[in-house]
Amino acid sequence: MYFPHILFILFLSFSLPSFSFPLSKRTISSRPVIASNFPDPAFLEVDNTFYAFSTTNGKQNIPIATSPTFTSDWTILKNRDALPKLPKWTTGNIWAPSITRLSSNGLFILYFSGTSETDTSKHCIGAAISRTITGPYTPSPDPLICDLQAGGAIDASPFLDPKSGTLYLVWKTDSNSLGGGGPCGNADSHHPTPLKIAPLNPLTGTSFLANATTILDRDPAYDGPLIEAPSLAYHKGEGVYVLFFSSNCFNTEFYDVSYAVARDVMGPYRKAKVPLLVSGDEGGRMKSPGGAEVSADARRVVFHSNRERGDVRVREMWVGEVSVKGGVVTI
């Protein structure tokens, strides 16, 4: 989904069954807040400190960074790994962690994707538990989601719905891993890559209460071979759910941050007509932006952008402030 533009403010609009929902960009950090490799970031605020977690850097399975302000002063915790010991079902290559804190008992649950020991061309989703935000996290012995015939699963992200109090998990079925050509597979558009949602057990965060439901899938005309990296939020004032996601291949210039909205957590979700962030945005500073994670209250967002165009070896972390006011969402 690639639309070249360099406007700092972009107004978009589309229609839902009962409301109009324009969207624009506003406040993004003027530079990366972590100027080293910290891809697919996720974050959580605990006791007035912000903690971020990222895809493996080759040294730690899940690196950790902290900040007292969110907007600046991020520090990577050296020699600290949130998940130092892996479960037997994965050989490593840990991607896209995300975290929540259970309201029932205060435990922290870390979700992550790891290469399947059964089929190393695919990933499964696991969960790990800790009493402290920085861990170390103890993984469950079995994967939480591992549908290898469908291509595996990646990009798990928890969401506590303030309307119902239900804890959900959203994720991507990684069907482009089944092949089909191209840099990320599925160039022949043979496979869907649905984003799914299911309610979690609020006492454990490591089992489901019901079967998964598909809430969004790719449109080959706009999304290329895939959509991924779902992250869900609810804005109480506007009464809308906002689903952030990325489309196209992460290792191409077409990777982006997109979004869809709905009145109900289960949808239907309607995509924006154009992405929120693409390569060339912010005066050219955005280079394949993606992997965004939004806070549950739709106030803050983190995402990565390549340091150099076309080079995924260093994907730096950026932050933004999100607001929804008067029918307009800004970031």
Short mmCIF file of C-alpha atoms in Angstrom, two decimals:
data_model
loop_
_atom_site.label_atom_id
_atom_site.label_comp_id
_atom_site.label_asym_id
_atom_site.label_seq_id
_atom_site.Cartn_x
_atom_site.Cartn_y
_atom_site.Cartn_z
CA MET A 1 0.00 0.00 0.00
CA TYR A 2 2.33 2.74 -1.21
CA PHE A 3 1.38 6.35 -1.87
CA PRO A 4 4.46 8.66 -2.10
CA HIS A 5 4.01 11.88 -0.19
CA ILE A 6 6.02 14.03 2.18
CA LEU A 7 3.25 16.01 3.85
CA PHE A 8 3.63 16.39 7.60
CA ILE A 9 -0.15 16.60 7.97
CA LEU A 10 -2.37 14.36 5.90
CA PHE A 11 -6.16 14.31 6.16
CA LEU A 12 -7.92 11.11 5.17
CA SER A 13 -11.52 10.04 5.33
CA PHE A 14 -13.76 7.08 4.78
CA SER A 15 -17.23 5.95 5.78
CA LEU A 16 -18.49 3.40 8.25
CA PRO A 17 -22.09 2.33 8.45
CA SER A 18 -23.05 5.07 10.92
CA PHE A 19 -20.22 7.59 11.07
CA SER A 20 -17.48 9.34 9.18
CA PHE A 21 -13.94 8.92 10.47
CA PRO A 22 -11.28 11.29 9.06
CA LEU A 23 -7.68 10.61 10.07
CA SER A 24 -4.56 12.80 10.03
CA LYS A 25 -0.96 12.71 11.18
CA ARG A 26 0.27 15.08 13.86
CA THR A 27 2.91 14.41 16.49
CA ILE A 28 5.83 12.11 15.75
CA SER A 29 9.24 12.29 17.38
CA SER A 30 11.59 14.41 15.28
CA ARG A 31 14.18 11.64 15.37
CA PRO A 32 14.30 8.00 16.46
CA VAL A 33 14.17 7.63 20.24
CA ILE A 34 16.25 4.44 19.96
CA ALA A 35 18.84 4.97 17.22
CA SER A 36 19.91 1.33 17.04
CA ASN A 37 18.25 -1.89 15.95
CA PHE A 38 14.97 -2.19 17.92
CA PRO A 39 12.35 -3.54 15.48
CA ASP A 40 8.69 -4.42 16.05
CA PRO A 41 8.60 -2.55 19.37
CA ALA A 42 5.93 -2.91 22.04
CA PHE A 43 5.61 -0.97 25.28
CA LEU A 44 3.90 -0.78 28.65
CA GLU A 45 3.86 1.87 31.36
CA VAL A 46 4.47 0.65 34.92
CA ASP A 47 4.88 2.94 37.94
CA ASN A 48 5.54 6.04 35.80
CA THR A 49 8.22 4.31 33.74
CA PHE A 50 7.83 3.12 30.16
CA TYR A 51 9.25 -0.24 29.15
CA ALA A 52 9.76 -1.30 25.51
CA PHE A 53 10.50 -4.75 24.09
CA SER A 54 11.67 -5.66 20.59
CA THR A 55 12.38 -8.44 18.13
CA THR A 56 15.70 -10.23 18.79
CA ASN A 57 18.87 -8.27 18.04
CA GLY A 58 20.96 -11.42 17.69
CA LYS A 59 22.33 -11.13 21.22
CA GLN A 60 19.19 -11.03 23.36
CA ASN A 61 16.07 -12.97 22.48
CA ILE A 62 13.96 -10.00 23.59
CA PRO A 63 15.81 -6.74 24.33
CA ILE A 64 14.37 -4.24 26.83
CA ALA A 65 14.54 -0.43 26.93
CA THR A 66 13.17 2.07 29.45
CA SER A 67 12.18 5.74 29.52
CA PRO A 68 10.78 8.05 32.21
CA THR A 69 8.95 10.22 29.65
CA PHE A 70 8.00 8.05 26.62
CA THR A 71 8.89 10.85 24.20
CA SER A 72 12.66 10.77 24.90
CA ASP A 73 15.44 9.46 27.16
CA TRP A 74 15.14 5.81 26.12
CA THR A 75 17.89 3.54 27.39
CA ILE A 76 18.45 -0.06 26.33
CA LEU A 77 19.14 -2.30 29.32
CA LYS A 78 22.51 -3.83 28.47
CA ASN A 79 22.93 -7.55 28.99
CA ARG A 80 19.25 -7.84 29.94
CA ASP A 81 17.10 -10.36 28.11
CA ALA A 82 13.39 -10.60 28.91
CA LEU A 83 13.33 -14.20 27.67
CA PRO A 84 16.78 -15.72 28.30
CA LYS A 85 15.53 -19.32 28.26
CA LEU A 86 13.43 -20.51 25.34
CA PRO A 87 10.83 -23.28 25.43
CA LYS A 88 11.66 -26.51 23.60
CA TRP A 89 9.10 -25.91 20.85
CA THR A 90 11.16 -23.07 19.33
CA THR A 91 14.68 -22.88 17.93
CA GLY A 92 14.80 -19.10 18.43
CA ASN A 93 14.54 -16.19 15.97
CA ILE A 94 12.13 -14.42 18.33
CA TRP A 95 9.89 -11.79 16.73
CA ALA A 96 7.48 -9.04 17.74
CA PRO A 97 6.96 -9.39 21.51
CA SER A 98 4.04 -7.71 23.24
CA ILE A 99 3.08 -7.46 26.89
CA THR A 100 0.19 -7.01 29.27
CA ARG A 101 -0.38 -7.03 33.02
CA LEU A 102 -3.22 -9.13 34.38
CA SER A 103 -5.60 -7.12 36.53
CA SER A 104 -6.55 -10.26 38.48
CA ASN A 105 -3.14 -10.96 40.00
CA GLY A 106 -0.62 -8.40 38.71
CA LEU A 107 1.36 -10.93 36.68
CA PHE A 108 3.04 -9.77 33.48
CA ILE A 109 2.41 -11.86 30.37
CA LEU A 110 4.82 -11.61 27.45
CA TYR A 111 3.68 -12.85 24.04
CA PHE A 112 6.22 -13.61 21.32
CA SER A 113 6.72 -15.48 18.04
CA GLY A 114 9.44 -18.11 17.66
CA THR A 115 10.62 -20.42 14.90
CA SER A 116 8.89 -23.78 15.19
CA GLU A 117 11.17 -26.70 16.06
CA THR A 118 8.88 -28.88 13.95
CA ASP A 119 9.14 -26.69 10.82
CA THR A 120 11.81 -23.99 10.89
CA SER A 121 10.25 -22.17 7.93
CA LYS A 122 7.35 -21.15 10.17
CA HIS A 123 6.71 -19.40 13.49
CA CYS A 124 4.38 -20.10 16.40
CA ILE A 125 3.18 -17.81 19.18
CA GLY A 126 4.17 -18.43 22.78
CA ALA A 127 3.48 -16.84 26.16
CA ALA A 128 5.73 -16.29 29.16
CA ILE A 129 5.07 -15.10 32.73
CA SER A 130 6.91 -12.89 35.22
CA ARG A 131 6.14 -11.10 38.48
CA THR A 132 8.28 -8.15 37.36
CA ILE A 133 8.12 -6.11 34.17
CA THR A 134 11.74 -6.77 33.19
CA GLY A 135 11.60 -10.49 33.86
CA PRO A 136 13.16 -12.89 33.34
CA TYR A 137 9.98 -14.38 31.89
CA THR A 138 9.25 -18.08 32.22
CA PRO A 139 7.71 -19.47 29.02
CA SER A 140 4.84 -21.92 28.91
CA PRO A 141 6.10 -25.31 27.70
CA ASP A 142 3.74 -25.41 24.70
CA PRO A 143 2.96 -22.76 22.09
CA LEU A 144 -0.24 -20.77 22.49
CA ILE A 145 -0.95 -20.71 18.74
CA CYS A 146 0.76 -22.93 16.19
CA ASP A 147 -1.24 -23.72 13.06
CA LEU A 148 1.62 -24.86 10.84
CA GLN A 149 -0.65 -26.08 8.04
CA ALA A 150 -1.98 -22.53 7.71
CA GLY A 151 1.54 -21.07 7.75
CA GLY A 152 2.05 -20.55 11.46
CA ALA A 153 1.25 -17.46 13.53
CA ILE A 154 3.09 -14.25 14.43
CA ASP A 155 2.60 -10.74 15.84
CA ALA A 156 0.49 -11.41 18.93
CA SER A 157 -0.77 -8.31 20.73
CA PRO A 158 -2.99 -8.25 23.85
CA PHE A 159 -5.87 -5.79 24.31
CA LEU A 160 -7.97 -5.20 27.43
CA ASP A 161 -11.34 -3.90 26.24
CA PRO A 162 -12.46 -1.14 28.62
CA LYS A 163 -16.08 -1.52 27.51
CA SER A 164 -16.44 -5.17 28.49
CA GLY A 165 -13.37 -5.81 30.64
CA THR A 166 -12.49 -8.69 28.31
CA LEU A 167 -8.83 -9.45 27.62
CA TYR A 168 -8.24 -10.27 23.95
CA LEU A 169 -5.31 -11.36 21.84
CA VAL A 170 -4.97 -10.30 18.21
CA TRP A 171 -2.46 -11.89 15.82
CA LYS A 172 -1.65 -12.70 12.21
CA THR A 173 -1.95 -16.07 10.49
CA ASP A 174 1.36 -16.13 8.63
CA SER A 175 0.15 -17.82 5.45
CA ASN A 176 2.63 -16.01 3.20
CA SER A 177 5.23 -18.38 4.71
CA LEU A 178 3.66 -21.13 2.62
CA GLY A 179 5.36 -19.77 -0.51
CA GLY A 180 4.19 -18.12 -3.67
CA GLY A 181 7.27 -16.14 -4.64
CA GLY A 182 8.36 -12.59 -3.89
CA PRO A 183 10.44 -11.17 -1.03
CA CYS A 184 7.92 -12.27 1.64
CA GLY A 185 6.08 -15.05 -0.17
CA ASN A 186 2.52 -14.95 -1.49
CA ALA A 187 3.40 -12.85 -4.53
CA ASP A 188 0.89 -14.98 -6.42
CA SER A 189 -1.85 -13.86 -3.96
CA HIS A 190 -2.82 -17.46 -3.35
CA HIS A 191 -3.11 -17.22 0.44
CA PRO A 192 -5.06 -14.99 2.83
CA THR A 193 -3.13 -13.50 5.76
CA PRO A 194 -5.95 -12.82 8.22
CA LEU A 195 -5.73 -10.87 11.45
CA LYS A 196 -7.53 -12.79 14.18
CA ILE A 197 -8.91 -12.11 17.64
CA ALA A 198 -9.89 -14.34 20.55
CA PRO A 199 -10.70 -13.75 24.25
CA LEU A 200 -8.06 -14.83 26.75
CA ASN A 201 -8.51 -16.37 30.18
CA PRO A 202 -8.14 -13.27 32.43
CA LEU A 203 -6.66 -15.32 35.28
CA THR A 204 -3.76 -16.73 33.28
CA GLY A 205 -3.47 -14.91 29.95
CA THR A 206 -2.16 -18.16 28.48
CA SER A 207 -5.32 -19.88 27.26
CA PHE A 208 -8.39 -18.91 25.26
CA LEU A 209 -12.05 -18.78 26.24
CA ALA A 210 -13.41 -19.08 22.69
CA ASN A 211 -12.37 -19.77 19.13
CA ALA A 212 -10.67 -17.11 17.03
CA THR A 213 -12.51 -14.73 14.71
CA THR A 214 -11.03 -13.07 11.63
CA ILE A 215 -11.42 -9.29 11.88
CA LEU A 216 -9.41 -8.17 8.83
CA ASP A 217 -7.66 -9.61 5.80
CA ARG A 218 -5.53 -8.26 3.00
CA ASP A 219 -6.81 -6.61 -0.15
CA PRO A 220 -4.39 -7.58 -2.95
CA ALA A 221 -5.06 -4.30 -4.73
CA TYR A 222 -3.78 -2.24 -1.78
CA ASP A 223 -2.00 -4.47 0.71
CA GLY A 224 0.27 -6.52 -1.53
CA PRO A 225 0.95 -10.07 -0.35
CA LEU A 226 0.12 -9.59 3.34
CA ILE A 227 -1.08 -7.61 6.31
CA GLU A 228 0.47 -8.09 9.73
CA ALA A 229 1.44 -6.48 13.06
CA PRO A 230 -2.07 -5.88 14.45
CA SER A 231 -2.48 -3.64 17.49
CA LEU A 232 -5.87 -2.70 18.88
CA ALA A 233 -7.06 0.32 20.89
CA TYR A 234 -10.34 1.85 22.03
CA HIS A 235 -11.05 5.57 22.26
CA LYS A 236 -13.72 6.06 24.90
CA GLY A 237 -14.63 9.61 23.92
CA GLU A 238 -15.32 8.72 20.30
CA GLY A 239 -16.61 5.23 20.99
CA VAL A 240 -14.45 3.61 18.29
CA TYR A 241 -11.95 0.78 18.10
CA VAL A 242 -8.80 1.53 16.09
CA LEU A 243 -6.86 -1.38 14.61
CA PHE A 244 -3.31 -0.52 13.55
CA PHE A 245 -1.55 -2.89 11.14
CA SER A 246 1.16 -3.02 8.47
CA SER A 247 0.85 -4.13 4.87
CA ASN A 248 3.29 -5.27 2.18
CA CYS A 249 6.72 -6.80 2.84
CA PHE A 250 8.84 -5.41 5.67
CA ASN A 251 11.96 -5.53 3.50
CA THR A 252 10.53 -3.33 0.74
CA GLU A 253 9.81 0.38 0.43
CA PHE A 254 6.10 -0.39 0.40
CA TYR A 255 5.91 -1.43 4.06
CA ASP A 256 3.64 0.92 6.01
CA VAL A 257 1.54 1.67 9.06
CA SER A 258 -2.15 1.46 8.23
CA TYR A 259 -5.34 1.39 10.26
CA ALA A 260 -9.00 0.39 10.30
CA VAL A 261 -11.86 1.33 12.63
CA ALA A 262 -15.04 -0.22 13.97
CA ARG A 263 -17.83 0.41 16.45
CA ASP A 264 -17.58 -3.11 17.85
CA VAL A 265 -14.42 -4.94 18.91
CA MET A 266 -15.35 -7.86 16.65
CA GLY A 267 -15.91 -5.55 13.69
CA PRO A 268 -16.71 -5.03 10.93
CA TYR A 269 -13.50 -3.03 10.50
CA ARG A 270 -13.15 -0.57 7.63
CA LYS A 271 -9.72 0.28 6.31
CA ALA A 272 -8.58 3.81 5.58
CA LYS A 273 -8.22 4.62 1.91
CA VAL A 274 -4.49 5.30 2.26
CA PRO A 275 -1.92 4.38 4.94
CA LEU A 276 -1.08 6.49 7.95
CA LEU A 277 2.70 6.24 7.48
CA VAL A 278 4.70 5.34 4.36
CA SER A 279 8.25 5.70 3.08
CA GLY A 280 9.06 9.34 2.37
CA ASP A 281 6.88 10.78 5.12
CA GLU A 282 8.16 13.29 7.66
CA GLY A 283 10.45 15.01 5.18
CA GLY A 284 11.88 11.72 3.98
CA ARG A 285 12.74 10.43 7.45
CA MET A 286 10.33 7.49 7.19
CA LYS A 287 11.89 4.46 5.51
CA SER A 288 9.62 1.39 5.45
CA PRO A 289 7.83 2.33 8.70
CA GLY A 290 5.88 -0.48 10.35
CA GLY A 291 5.42 -2.83 13.26
CA ALA A 292 3.40 -0.29 15.25
CA GLU A 293 2.02 -0.93 18.74
CA VAL A 294 -0.62 1.42 20.16
CA SER A 295 -1.61 1.83 23.80
CA ALA A 296 -5.01 0.39 24.70
CA ASP A 297 -6.45 3.89 25.27
CA ALA A 298 -5.32 5.10 21.80
CA ARG A 299 -2.98 7.75 23.21
CA ARG A 300 0.54 6.59 22.33
CA VAL A 301 2.18 4.56 19.59
CA VAL A 302 5.63 3.11 18.92
CA PHE A 303 6.90 1.81 15.58
CA HIS A 304 10.12 1.19 13.68
CA SER A 305 11.63 2.75 10.59
CA ASN A 306 14.79 1.70 8.73
CA ARG A 307 17.88 3.79 9.36
CA GLU A 308 18.87 3.45 5.71
CA ARG A 309 16.58 3.06 2.75
CA GLY A 310 16.21 -0.58 1.71
CA ASP A 311 18.32 -1.89 4.63
CA VAL A 312 16.46 -3.79 7.37
CA ARG A 313 19.57 -4.51 9.44
CA VAL A 314 18.91 -1.43 11.60
CA ARG A 315 15.26 -0.61 12.28
CA GLU A 316 15.08 2.25 14.76
CA MET A 317 12.27 2.94 17.22
CA TRP A 318 10.11 6.04 16.85
CA VAL A 319 7.23 7.23 19.03
CA GLY A 320 4.12 9.28 18.45
CA GLU A 321 1.15 10.69 20.32
CA VAL A 322 -2.30 9.62 19.17
CA SER A 323 -5.53 11.49 19.82
CA VAL A 324 -9.13 11.23 18.67
CA LYS A 325 -11.12 14.43 18.87
CA GLY A 326 -14.11 15.70 16.98
CA GLY A 327 -14.08 12.69 14.67
CA VAL A 328 -10.40 13.18 13.75
CA VAL A 329 -7.59 10.82 14.73
CA THR A 330 -4.09 12.31 14.81
CA ILE A 331 -0.64 10.82 15.29
#
